[in-house]
mmCIF file of C-alpha atoms in Angstrom:
data_model
loop_
_atom_site.group_PDB
_atom_site.id
_atom_site.type_symbol
_atom_site.label_atom_id
_atom_site.label_comp_id
_atom_site.label_asym_id
_atom_site.label_seq_id
_atom_site.Cartn_x
_atom_site.Cartn_y
_atom_site.Cartn_z
ATOM 1 C CA UNK A 1 -0.027 0.000 0.001
ATOM 2 C CA UNK A 2 1.384 3.375 -1.028
ATOM 3 C CA UNK A 3 2.113 5.731 1.812
ATOM 4 C CA UNK A 4 0.402 9.139 1.444
ATOM 5 C CA UNK A 5 2.632 12.167 1.613
ATOM 6 C CA UNK A 6 1.506 15.797 1.754
ATOM 7 C CA UNK A 7 2.471 17.964 -1.250
ATOM 8 C CA UNK A 8 5.147 20.500 -0.575
ATOM 9 C CA UNK A 9 2.677 23.346 -0.773
ATOM 10 C CA UNK A 10 0.364 21.746 1.783
ATOM 11 C CA UNK A 11 3.303 21.009 4.059
ATOM 12 C CA UNK A 12 4.390 24.649 3.771
ATOM 13 C CA UNK A 13 0.854 25.923 4.560
ATOM 14 C CA UNK A 14 0.584 23.512 7.503
ATOM 15 C CA UNK A 15 3.841 24.731 9.014
ATOM 16 C CA UNK A 16 2.789 28.336 8.488
ATOM 17 C CA UNK A 17 -0.511 27.584 10.320
ATOM 18 C CA UNK A 18 1.305 25.851 13.219
ATOM 19 C CA UNK A 19 3.740 28.734 13.526
ATOM 20 C CA UNK A 20 0.901 31.296 13.555
ATOM 21 C CA UNK A 21 -0.976 29.260 16.151
ATOM 22 C CA UNK A 22 2.084 28.991 18.420
ATOM 23 C CA UNK A 23 2.705 32.749 18.048
ATOM 24 C CA UNK A 24 -0.919 33.498 18.945
ATOM 25 C CA UNK A 25 -0.925 31.323 22.035
ATOM 26 C CA UNK A 26 2.378 32.892 23.218
ATOM 27 C CA UNK A 27 1.134 36.430 22.901
ATOM 28 C CA UNK A 28 -0.832 37.988 25.793
ATOM 29 C CA UNK A 29 -4.575 37.488 25.492
ATOM 30 C CA UNK A 30 -6.546 40.675 25.413
ATOM 31 C CA UNK A 31 -10.100 40.547 26.879
ATOM 32 C CA UNK A 32 -12.648 41.737 24.401
ATOM 33 C CA UNK A 33 -15.318 43.991 25.760
ATOM 34 C CA UNK A 34 -18.671 42.194 25.723
ATOM 35 C CA UNK A 35 -21.089 44.081 23.499
ATOM 36 C CA UNK A 36 -23.934 45.679 25.419
ATOM 37 C CA UNK A 37 -27.201 43.872 24.905
ATOM 38 C CA UNK A 38 -30.021 45.829 23.318
ATOM 39 C CA UNK A 39 -32.708 46.543 25.908
ATOM 40 C CA UNK A 40 -35.470 46.113 23.410
ATOM 41 C CA UNK A 41 -34.012 42.782 22.287
ATOM 42 C CA UNK A 42 -33.866 41.535 25.890
ATOM 43 C CA UNK A 43 -37.522 42.455 26.507
ATOM 44 C CA UNK A 44 -38.541 40.651 23.344
ATOM 45 C CA UNK A 45 -36.533 37.568 24.324
ATOM 46 C CA UNK A 46 -38.120 37.447 27.798
ATOM 47 C CA UNK A 47 -41.565 37.893 26.225
ATOM 48 C CA UNK A 48 -40.971 35.029 23.821
ATOM 49 C CA UNK A 49 -39.596 32.897 26.561
ATOM 50 C CA UNK A 50 -42.684 33.483 28.762
ATOM 51 C CA UNK A 51 -44.915 32.376 25.856
ATOM 52 C CA UNK A 52 -43.207 28.953 25.938
ATOM 53 C CA UNK A 53 -44.495 28.085 29.430
ATOM 54 C CA UNK A 54 -46.674 24.960 29.462
ATOM 55 C CA UNK A 55 -46.218 24.630 25.671
ATOM 56 C CA UNK A 56 -46.284 20.926 25.091
ATOM 57 C CA UNK A 57 -45.341 21.350 21.425
ATOM 58 C CA UNK A 58 -41.910 22.876 22.040
ATOM 59 C CA UNK A 59 -41.121 21.267 25.398
ATOM 60 C CA UNK A 60 -38.409 18.664 25.744
ATOM 61 C CA UNK A 61 -39.136 17.745 29.393
ATOM 62 C CA UNK A 62 -42.252 16.498 31.276
ATOM 63 C CA UNK A 63 -42.296 17.038 35.104
ATOM 64 C CA UNK A 64 -44.275 14.227 36.662
ATOM 65 C CA UNK A 65 -46.373 15.305 39.661
ATOM 66 C CA UNK A 66 -48.365 12.282 40.865
ATOM 67 C CA UNK A 67 -50.621 11.455 37.897
ATOM 68 C CA UNK A 68 -50.115 14.806 36.303
ATOM 69 C CA UNK A 69 -47.531 16.161 33.787
ATOM 70 C CA UNK A 70 -46.132 19.631 33.424
ATOM 71 C CA UNK A 71 -44.400 20.390 30.078
ATOM 72 C CA UNK A 72 -41.212 22.402 30.374
ATOM 73 C CA UNK A 73 -37.760 23.037 28.887
ATOM 74 C CA UNK A 74 -34.528 21.665 30.204
ATOM 75 C CA UNK A 75 -32.691 24.968 29.611
ATOM 76 C CA UNK A 76 -35.263 26.872 31.698
ATOM 77 C CA UNK A 77 -35.088 24.274 34.488
ATOM 78 C CA UNK A 78 -31.269 24.476 34.518
ATOM 79 C CA UNK A 79 -31.346 28.276 34.775
ATOM 80 C CA UNK A 80 -33.493 28.003 37.940
ATOM 81 C CA UNK A 81 -32.471 24.719 39.614
ATOM 82 C CA UNK A 82 -29.634 22.268 39.134
ATOM 83 C CA UNK A 83 -31.345 19.664 41.313
ATOM 84 C CA UNK A 84 -34.484 19.322 39.169
ATOM 85 C CA UNK A 85 -32.487 17.782 36.316
ATOM 86 C CA UNK A 86 -30.414 15.642 38.689
ATOM 87 C CA UNK A 87 -33.202 13.602 40.247
ATOM 88 C CA UNK A 88 -35.327 10.718 38.958
ATOM 89 C CA UNK A 89 -34.953 11.250 35.215
ATOM 90 C CA UNK A 90 -36.115 8.796 32.436
ATOM 91 C CA UNK A 91 -36.673 8.995 28.685
ATOM 92 C CA UNK A 92 -40.081 8.412 27.204
ATOM 93 C CA UNK A 93 -39.604 6.957 23.735
ATOM 94 C CA UNK A 94 -43.223 7.607 22.791
ATOM 95 C CA UNK A 95 -43.221 11.329 23.579
ATOM 96 C CA UNK A 96 -39.433 11.550 22.863
ATOM 97 C CA UNK A 97 -38.997 13.721 25.967
ATOM 98 C CA UNK A 98 -37.253 13.434 29.302
ATOM 99 C CA UNK A 99 -39.421 12.820 32.279
ATOM 100 C CA UNK A 100 -38.540 14.154 35.744
ATOM 101 C CA UNK A 101 -40.487 12.538 38.551
ATOM 102 C CA UNK A 102 -40.850 14.690 41.638
ATOM 103 C CA UNK A 103 -40.705 13.412 45.224
ATOM 104 C CA UNK A 104 -43.960 11.653 46.276
ATOM 105 C CA UNK A 105 -44.681 14.330 48.876
ATOM 106 C CA UNK A 106 -45.398 16.778 46.066
ATOM 107 C CA UNK A 107 -48.039 14.581 44.496
ATOM 108 C CA UNK A 108 -50.866 16.514 46.272
ATOM 109 C CA UNK A 109 -49.326 19.857 45.404
ATOM 110 C CA UNK A 110 -49.838 19.918 41.625
ATOM 111 C CA UNK A 111 -51.175 23.494 41.426
ATOM 112 C CA UNK A 112 -48.383 24.842 43.540
ATOM 113 C CA UNK A 113 -45.706 23.043 41.478
ATOM 114 C CA UNK A 114 -47.367 24.275 38.273
ATOM 115 C CA UNK A 115 -47.276 27.883 39.607
ATOM 116 C CA UNK A 116 -43.570 27.493 40.502
ATOM 117 C CA UNK A 117 -42.642 26.117 37.056
ATOM 118 C CA UNK A 118 -44.511 28.986 35.398
ATOM 119 C CA UNK A 119 -42.518 31.450 37.465
ATOM 120 C CA UNK A 120 -39.311 29.993 35.963
ATOM 121 C CA UNK A 121 -40.384 31.578 32.681
ATOM 122 C CA UNK A 122 -41.607 34.938 34.007
ATOM 123 C CA UNK A 123 -39.685 35.562 37.207
ATOM 124 C CA UNK A 124 -42.978 36.414 38.865
ATOM 125 C CA UNK A 125 -45.001 34.508 41.417
ATOM 126 C CA UNK A 126 -47.798 35.394 43.817
ATOM 127 C CA UNK A 127 -46.934 34.152 47.360
ATOM 128 C CA UNK A 128 -49.677 34.158 49.962
ATOM 129 C CA UNK A 129 -50.247 32.652 53.422
ATOM 130 C CA UNK A 130 -52.079 29.836 51.690
ATOM 131 C CA UNK A 131 -49.298 28.687 49.343
ATOM 132 C CA UNK A 132 -46.167 30.021 51.073
ATOM 133 C CA UNK A 133 -45.372 26.776 52.887
ATOM 134 C CA UNK A 134 -45.691 24.633 49.716
ATOM 135 C CA UNK A 135 -43.690 27.054 47.590
ATOM 136 C CA UNK A 136 -40.913 27.315 50.149
ATOM 137 C CA UNK A 137 -40.814 23.463 50.545
ATOM 138 C CA UNK A 138 -40.464 23.042 46.772
ATOM 139 C CA UNK A 139 -37.840 25.770 46.474
ATOM 140 C CA UNK A 140 -35.821 24.345 49.392
ATOM 141 C CA UNK A 141 -35.983 20.726 48.149
ATOM 142 C CA UNK A 142 -34.917 21.625 44.636
ATOM 143 C CA UNK A 143 -32.570 24.553 45.466
ATOM 144 C CA UNK A 144 -34.423 27.397 43.831
ATOM 145 C CA UNK A 145 -32.537 30.114 45.744
ATOM 146 C CA UNK A 146 -34.322 33.171 44.399
ATOM 147 C CA UNK A 147 -37.669 31.674 45.318
ATOM 148 C CA UNK A 148 -36.639 30.690 48.929
ATOM 149 C CA UNK A 149 -35.404 34.258 49.440
ATOM 150 C CA UNK A 150 -38.660 35.714 48.199
ATOM 151 C CA UNK A 151 -40.851 33.327 50.243
ATOM 152 C CA UNK A 152 -38.900 33.356 53.512
ATOM 153 C CA UNK A 153 -40.020 36.840 54.821
ATOM 154 C CA UNK A 154 -43.682 35.809 54.306
ATOM 155 C CA UNK A 155 -43.206 32.558 56.288
ATOM 156 C CA UNK A 156 -41.406 34.434 59.028
ATOM 157 C CA UNK A 157 -44.325 36.838 59.326
ATOM 158 C CA UNK A 158 -46.706 33.889 59.649
ATOM 159 C CA UNK A 159 -45.177 32.515 62.850
ATOM 160 C CA UNK A 160 -47.597 32.694 65.789
ATOM 161 C CA UNK A 161 -49.058 30.400 68.446
ATOM 162 C CA UNK A 162 -51.315 28.681 65.955
ATOM 163 C CA UNK A 163 -48.721 28.076 63.262
ATOM 164 C CA UNK A 164 -45.537 27.623 65.292
ATOM 165 C CA UNK A 165 -45.705 23.788 65.514
ATOM 166 C CA UNK A 166 -46.404 23.397 61.825
ATOM 167 C CA UNK A 167 -43.655 25.825 60.640
ATOM 168 C CA UNK A 168 -41.158 24.492 63.186
ATOM 169 C CA UNK A 169 -41.823 21.007 61.867
ATOM 170 C CA UNK A 170 -41.312 22.269 58.286
ATOM 171 C CA UNK A 171 -37.955 23.796 59.303
ATOM 172 C CA UNK A 172 -36.765 20.519 60.825
ATOM 173 C CA UNK A 173 -37.966 18.421 57.892
ATOM 174 C CA UNK A 174 -36.115 20.664 55.487
ATOM 175 C CA UNK A 175 -33.063 21.069 57.755
ATOM 176 C CA UNK A 176 -33.503 24.780 57.374
ATOM 177 C CA UNK A 177 -31.478 26.693 60.004
ATOM 178 C CA UNK A 178 -32.862 30.145 59.071
ATOM 179 C CA UNK A 179 -36.479 29.089 59.482
ATOM 180 C CA UNK A 180 -35.689 27.213 62.710
ATOM 181 C CA UNK A 181 -34.032 30.359 64.167
ATOM 182 C CA UNK A 182 -36.922 32.556 63.079
ATOM 183 C CA UNK A 183 -39.357 30.176 64.872
ATOM 184 C CA UNK A 184 -37.296 30.090 68.077
ATOM 185 C CA UNK A 185 -36.932 33.855 68.139
ATOM 186 C CA UNK A 186 -40.714 34.155 68.132
ATOM 187 C CA UNK A 187 -40.956 31.698 70.982
ATOM 188 C CA UNK A 188 -41.846 34.075 73.785
ATOM 189 C CA UNK A 189 -43.736 33.530 77.010
ATOM 190 C CA UNK A 190 -47.164 34.144 75.427
ATOM 191 C CA UNK A 191 -46.503 31.724 72.600
ATOM 192 C CA UNK A 192 -45.042 29.161 74.999
ATOM 193 C CA UNK A 193 -48.117 29.308 77.219
ATOM 194 C CA UNK A 194 -50.482 28.888 74.321
ATOM 195 C CA UNK A 195 -48.537 26.050 72.735
ATOM 196 C CA UNK A 196 -47.879 24.049 75.936
ATOM 197 C CA UNK A 197 -51.559 24.144 76.796
ATOM 198 C CA UNK A 198 -52.418 21.984 73.740
ATOM 199 C CA UNK A 199 -52.238 18.220 73.416
ATOM 200 C CA UNK A 200 -49.812 18.725 70.453
ATOM 201 C CA UNK A 201 -47.080 19.815 72.844
ATOM 202 C CA UNK A 202 -47.388 16.672 74.993
ATOM 203 C CA UNK A 203 -46.970 14.586 71.882
ATOM 204 C CA UNK A 204 -44.012 16.468 70.426
ATOM 205 C CA UNK A 205 -41.051 14.180 69.632
ATOM 206 C CA UNK A 206 -37.941 14.268 71.866
ATOM 207 C CA UNK A 207 -35.762 15.839 69.181
ATOM 208 C CA UNK A 208 -37.941 18.945 68.894
ATOM 209 C CA UNK A 209 -38.312 19.392 72.667
ATOM 210 C CA UNK A 210 -34.522 19.070 73.022
ATOM 211 C CA UNK A 211 -33.945 21.640 70.269
ATOM 212 C CA UNK A 212 -36.166 24.179 72.019
ATOM 213 C CA UNK A 213 -34.603 23.437 75.454
ATOM 214 C CA UNK A 214 -31.115 24.011 74.019
ATOM 215 C CA UNK A 215 -31.870 27.215 72.125
ATOM 216 C CA UNK A 216 -30.552 30.589 73.150
ATOM 217 C CA UNK A 217 -32.967 32.303 70.757
ATOM 218 C CA UNK A 218 -36.116 31.644 72.861
ATOM 219 C CA UNK A 219 -37.555 34.655 74.643
ATOM 220 C CA UNK A 220 -38.935 33.055 77.856
ATOM 221 C CA UNK A 221 -37.868 33.070 81.508
ATOM 222 C CA UNK A 222 -35.859 29.937 82.520
ATOM 223 C CA UNK A 223 -38.474 28.832 85.013
ATOM 224 C CA UNK A 224 -41.001 28.598 82.143
ATOM 225 C CA UNK A 225 -38.625 26.476 80.137
ATOM 226 C CA UNK A 226 -38.265 24.168 83.144
ATOM 227 C CA UNK A 227 -42.049 23.917 83.469
ATOM 228 C CA UNK A 228 -42.449 23.100 79.777
ATOM 229 C CA UNK A 229 -39.868 20.273 79.877
ATOM 230 C CA UNK A 230 -41.378 18.875 83.113
ATOM 231 C CA UNK A 231 -44.867 18.896 81.582
ATOM 232 C CA UNK A 232 -43.655 16.953 78.601
ATOM 233 C CA UNK A 233 -41.803 14.413 80.769
ATOM 234 C CA UNK A 234 -44.763 13.968 83.154
ATOM 235 C CA UNK A 235 -47.126 13.138 80.295
ATOM 236 C CA UNK A 236 -45.423 9.747 79.789
ATOM 237 C CA UNK A 237 -43.153 9.299 82.803
ATOM 238 C CA UNK A 238 -42.232 5.633 82.243
ATOM 239 C CA UNK A 239 -41.576 6.040 78.513
ATOM 240 C CA UNK A 240 -39.611 9.287 78.839
ATOM 241 C CA UNK A 241 -37.707 8.496 82.031
ATOM 242 C CA UNK A 242 -34.464 7.764 80.160
ATOM 243 C CA UNK A 243 -34.666 11.159 78.373
ATOM 244 C CA UNK A 244 -35.085 13.251 81.526
ATOM 245 C CA UNK A 245 -31.492 14.031 82.318
ATOM 246 C CA UNK A 246 -30.657 14.830 78.656
ATOM 247 C CA UNK A 247 -33.407 17.440 78.637
ATOM 248 C CA UNK A 248 -33.150 18.861 82.162
ATOM 249 C CA UNK A 249 -29.391 19.370 81.884
ATOM 250 C CA UNK A 250 -30.188 21.980 79.220
ATOM 251 C CA UNK A 251 -31.948 24.144 81.817
ATOM 252 C CA UNK A 252 -29.915 27.097 83.066
ATOM 253 C CA UNK A 253 -30.899 26.734 86.708
ATOM 254 C CA UNK A 254 -28.625 29.655 87.663
ATOM 255 C CA UNK A 255 -31.068 31.949 85.816
ATOM 256 C CA UNK A 256 -33.906 30.884 88.154
ATOM 257 C CA UNK A 257 -34.341 32.875 91.364
ATOM 258 C CA UNK A 258 -34.068 31.185 94.776
ATOM 259 C CA UNK A 259 -37.764 31.252 95.477
ATOM 260 C CA UNK A 260 -38.634 29.358 92.334
ATOM 261 C CA UNK A 261 -35.668 27.000 92.861
ATOM 262 C CA UNK A 262 -37.001 25.943 96.198
ATOM 263 C CA UNK A 263 -40.784 26.086 95.613
ATOM 264 C CA UNK A 264 -40.912 24.688 92.073
ATOM 265 C CA UNK A 265 -37.657 23.129 90.956
ATOM 266 C CA UNK A 266 -36.660 21.321 94.144
ATOM 267 C CA UNK A 267 -40.247 20.194 94.813
ATOM 268 C CA UNK A 268 -40.600 18.714 91.334
ATOM 269 C CA UNK A 269 -37.180 16.973 91.510
ATOM 270 C CA UNK A 270 -37.977 15.570 94.908
ATOM 271 C CA UNK A 271 -41.496 14.285 94.059
ATOM 272 C CA UNK A 272 -41.472 13.482 90.345
ATOM 273 C CA UNK A 273 -42.058 9.966 88.989
ATOM 274 C CA UNK A 274 -40.546 11.041 85.682
ATOM 275 C CA UNK A 275 -36.968 10.598 86.903
ATOM 276 C CA UNK A 276 -35.198 7.760 88.765
ATOM 277 C CA UNK A 277 -33.152 8.328 91.894
ATOM 278 C CA UNK A 278 -29.801 8.387 90.159
ATOM 279 C CA UNK A 279 -30.969 11.263 87.937
ATOM 280 C CA UNK A 280 -32.594 12.864 90.989
ATOM 281 C CA UNK A 281 -29.218 13.026 92.775
ATOM 282 C CA UNK A 282 -27.511 14.471 89.691
ATOM 283 C CA UNK A 283 -30.174 17.092 89.395
ATOM 284 C CA UNK A 284 -29.841 18.092 93.033
ATOM 285 C CA UNK A 285 -26.135 18.587 92.462
ATOM 286 C CA UNK A 286 -26.811 20.835 89.409
ATOM 287 C CA UNK A 287 -29.442 22.857 91.283
ATOM 288 C CA UNK A 288 -27.147 23.270 94.260
ATOM 289 C CA UNK A 289 -24.328 24.584 91.995
ATOM 290 C CA UNK A 290 -26.844 26.855 90.255
ATOM 291 C CA UNK A 291 -28.031 28.190 93.616
ATOM 292 C CA UNK A 292 -24.550 29.352 94.478
ATOM 293 C CA UNK A 293 -24.027 30.841 91.042
ATOM 294 C CA UNK A 294 -27.290 32.645 91.267
ATOM 295 C CA UNK A 295 -25.816 34.798 94.012
ATOM 296 C CA UNK A 296 -24.189 36.817 91.254
ATOM 297 C CA UNK A 297 -27.542 38.594 91.029
ATOM 298 C CA UNK A 298 -29.469 37.597 87.930
ATOM 299 C CA UNK A 299 -32.869 39.261 88.255
ATOM 300 C CA UNK A 300 -36.021 37.088 88.509
ATOM 301 C CA UNK A 301 -37.328 36.082 85.129
ATOM 302 C CA UNK A 302 -34.012 36.773 83.387
ATOM 303 C CA UNK A 303 -34.011 35.031 79.953
ATOM 304 C CA UNK A 304 -31.125 33.037 78.454
ATOM 305 C CA UNK A 305 -31.546 35.019 75.286
ATOM 306 C CA UNK A 306 -30.263 38.110 77.227
ATOM 307 C CA UNK A 307 -26.939 36.393 78.050
ATOM 308 C CA UNK A 308 -23.975 37.074 75.833
ATOM 309 C CA UNK A 309 -22.806 34.235 73.624
ATOM 310 C CA UNK A 310 -19.752 33.801 75.896
ATOM 311 C CA UNK A 311 -21.738 33.650 79.085
ATOM 312 C CA UNK A 312 -24.215 31.183 77.622
ATOM 313 C CA UNK A 313 -21.422 28.919 76.330
ATOM 314 C CA UNK A 314 -19.694 29.051 79.715
ATOM 315 C CA UNK A 315 -22.928 28.174 81.556
ATOM 316 C CA UNK A 316 -23.621 25.232 79.245
ATOM 317 C CA UNK A 317 -20.111 23.941 79.648
ATOM 318 C CA UNK A 318 -20.349 24.151 83.438
ATOM 319 C CA UNK A 319 -23.703 22.345 83.417
ATOM 320 C CA UNK A 320 -22.383 19.524 81.120
ATOM 321 C CA UNK A 321 -19.412 19.113 83.428
ATOM 322 C CA UNK A 322 -21.646 18.861 86.419
ATOM 323 C CA UNK A 323 -23.971 16.303 84.834
ATOM 324 C CA UNK A 324 -21.011 13.893 84.282
ATOM 325 C CA UNK A 325 -20.191 13.959 87.986
ATOM 326 C CA UNK A 326 -20.921 10.529 89.576
ATOM 327 C CA UNK A 327 -23.634 10.419 92.165
ATOM 328 C CA UNK A 328 -21.147 9.017 94.728
ATOM 329 C CA UNK A 329 -19.197 12.276 94.601
ATOM 330 C CA UNK A 330 -22.020 14.433 95.817
ATOM 331 C CA UNK A 331 -20.699 16.154 98.894
ATOM 332 C CA UNK A 332 -23.661 17.906 100.421
ATOM 333 C CA UNK A 333 -26.378 16.812 102.732
ATOM 334 C CA UNK A 334 -30.065 16.165 102.026
ATOM 335 C CA UNK A 335 -31.329 16.237 105.585
ATOM 336 C CA UNK A 336 -30.489 12.989 107.368
ATOM 337 C CA UNK A 337 -30.327 10.841 104.181
ATOM 338 C CA UNK A 338 -27.116 9.194 103.076
ATOM 339 C CA UNK A 339 -26.733 10.217 99.433
ATOM 340 C CA UNK A 340 -24.218 7.551 98.417
ATOM 341 C CA UNK A 341 -26.210 5.020 96.334
ATOM 342 C CA UNK A 342 -23.480 2.379 96.970
ATOM 343 C CA UNK A 343 -23.959 2.499 100.701
ATOM 344 C CA UNK A 344 -25.633 -0.504 102.283
ATOM 345 C CA UNK A 345 -27.612 1.710 104.568
ATOM 346 C CA UNK A 346 -29.579 2.781 101.538
ATOM 347 C CA UNK A 347 -30.819 -0.702 100.741
ATOM 348 C CA UNK A 348 -34.440 0.350 100.633
ATOM 349 C CA UNK A 349 -33.951 3.958 99.505
ATOM 350 C CA UNK A 350 -34.126 3.378 95.768
ATOM 351 C CA UNK A 351 -36.681 0.588 95.793
ATOM 352 C CA UNK A 352 -40.054 2.190 95.057
ATOM 353 C CA UNK A 353 -41.193 5.709 94.158
ATOM 354 C CA UNK A 354 -39.374 8.988 94.586
ATOM 355 C CA UNK A 355 -37.078 9.476 97.525
ATOM 356 C CA UNK A 356 -37.945 12.146 100.045
ATOM 357 C CA UNK A 357 -34.810 14.139 100.745
ATOM 358 C CA UNK A 358 -36.308 16.153 103.556
ATOM 359 C CA UNK A 359 -35.071 19.614 104.656
ATOM 360 C CA UNK A 360 -33.677 21.862 101.852
ATOM 361 C CA UNK A 361 -31.818 24.157 104.198
ATOM 362 C CA UNK A 362 -28.355 22.608 103.674
ATOM 363 C CA UNK A 363 -28.963 22.480 99.909
ATOM 364 C CA UNK A 364 -29.513 26.161 99.374
ATOM 365 C CA UNK A 365 -27.605 27.607 102.267
#
């Protein structure tokens, strides 16, 4: 087989082209100024784009919402959300279009999803108290940032005693820190009283109760936080017994005045069936330490939200350290009772029901 060789003229042209290319790549690249887009052209383009919404004839994607389909265009979806085109995608050979199946939880939200997809073409959407939750959920799940920013202020303004539980649940389900913070910042004494008087509070799951008890954004006196946690624990004492110390160690007892410490806190700890005696001893230790710290002079009803970040972190660290102290190391007296659970003289002390620790005088000095 004869080997092909380039003619001399072709070789010469090829070398000239290579040389010119090398010279061009070696020279500094100068940035060309982008031509300014014509305003009228932009308006016409947006107008034509908006006319394509829900146009089945030109669409190359169908969004599946339950049993419904919403025709759309991949380019428009990509401009608004990377996640929409990265989910459950298949190809329908009959329609010759991509199909994007939304999460099952959106099956009952067809009208809201349709409204959102239309907004991708126009940049406009009407957000109300009726549809804000659904729109925000869709925008969060599929990372439509401009829509979450537009919807968030409306959701924030909707937070009250009637909607708190629903919006707080939404924030947790979406792992949305900004909405969680907004809910907790609205959690004042009035909202807390209204919410904890309902059966819904008693049935809240542990995680949400813990999140509230840990928060420094809440706007309620510490004694009210203590009452809320106790009410939740007392609703199902046997079932929630193992969760008691985890929740009560989040209480800043040093922010509760002496009167409430003795009349409410000590009385509940001493008599409650929601805690076992080992937890009871640990709590007495924590309350005793808090009583001494309270001498610094926090006013009655002082809220944890008024503490500086540094003071709050210090108090939490101190409480956590105290909780880890073994019961046998408790070095103060509860009346005439031996507080060492390993002592043989306590053989019947932890057998049945809460232990009566008698006089509180030595506890609070």
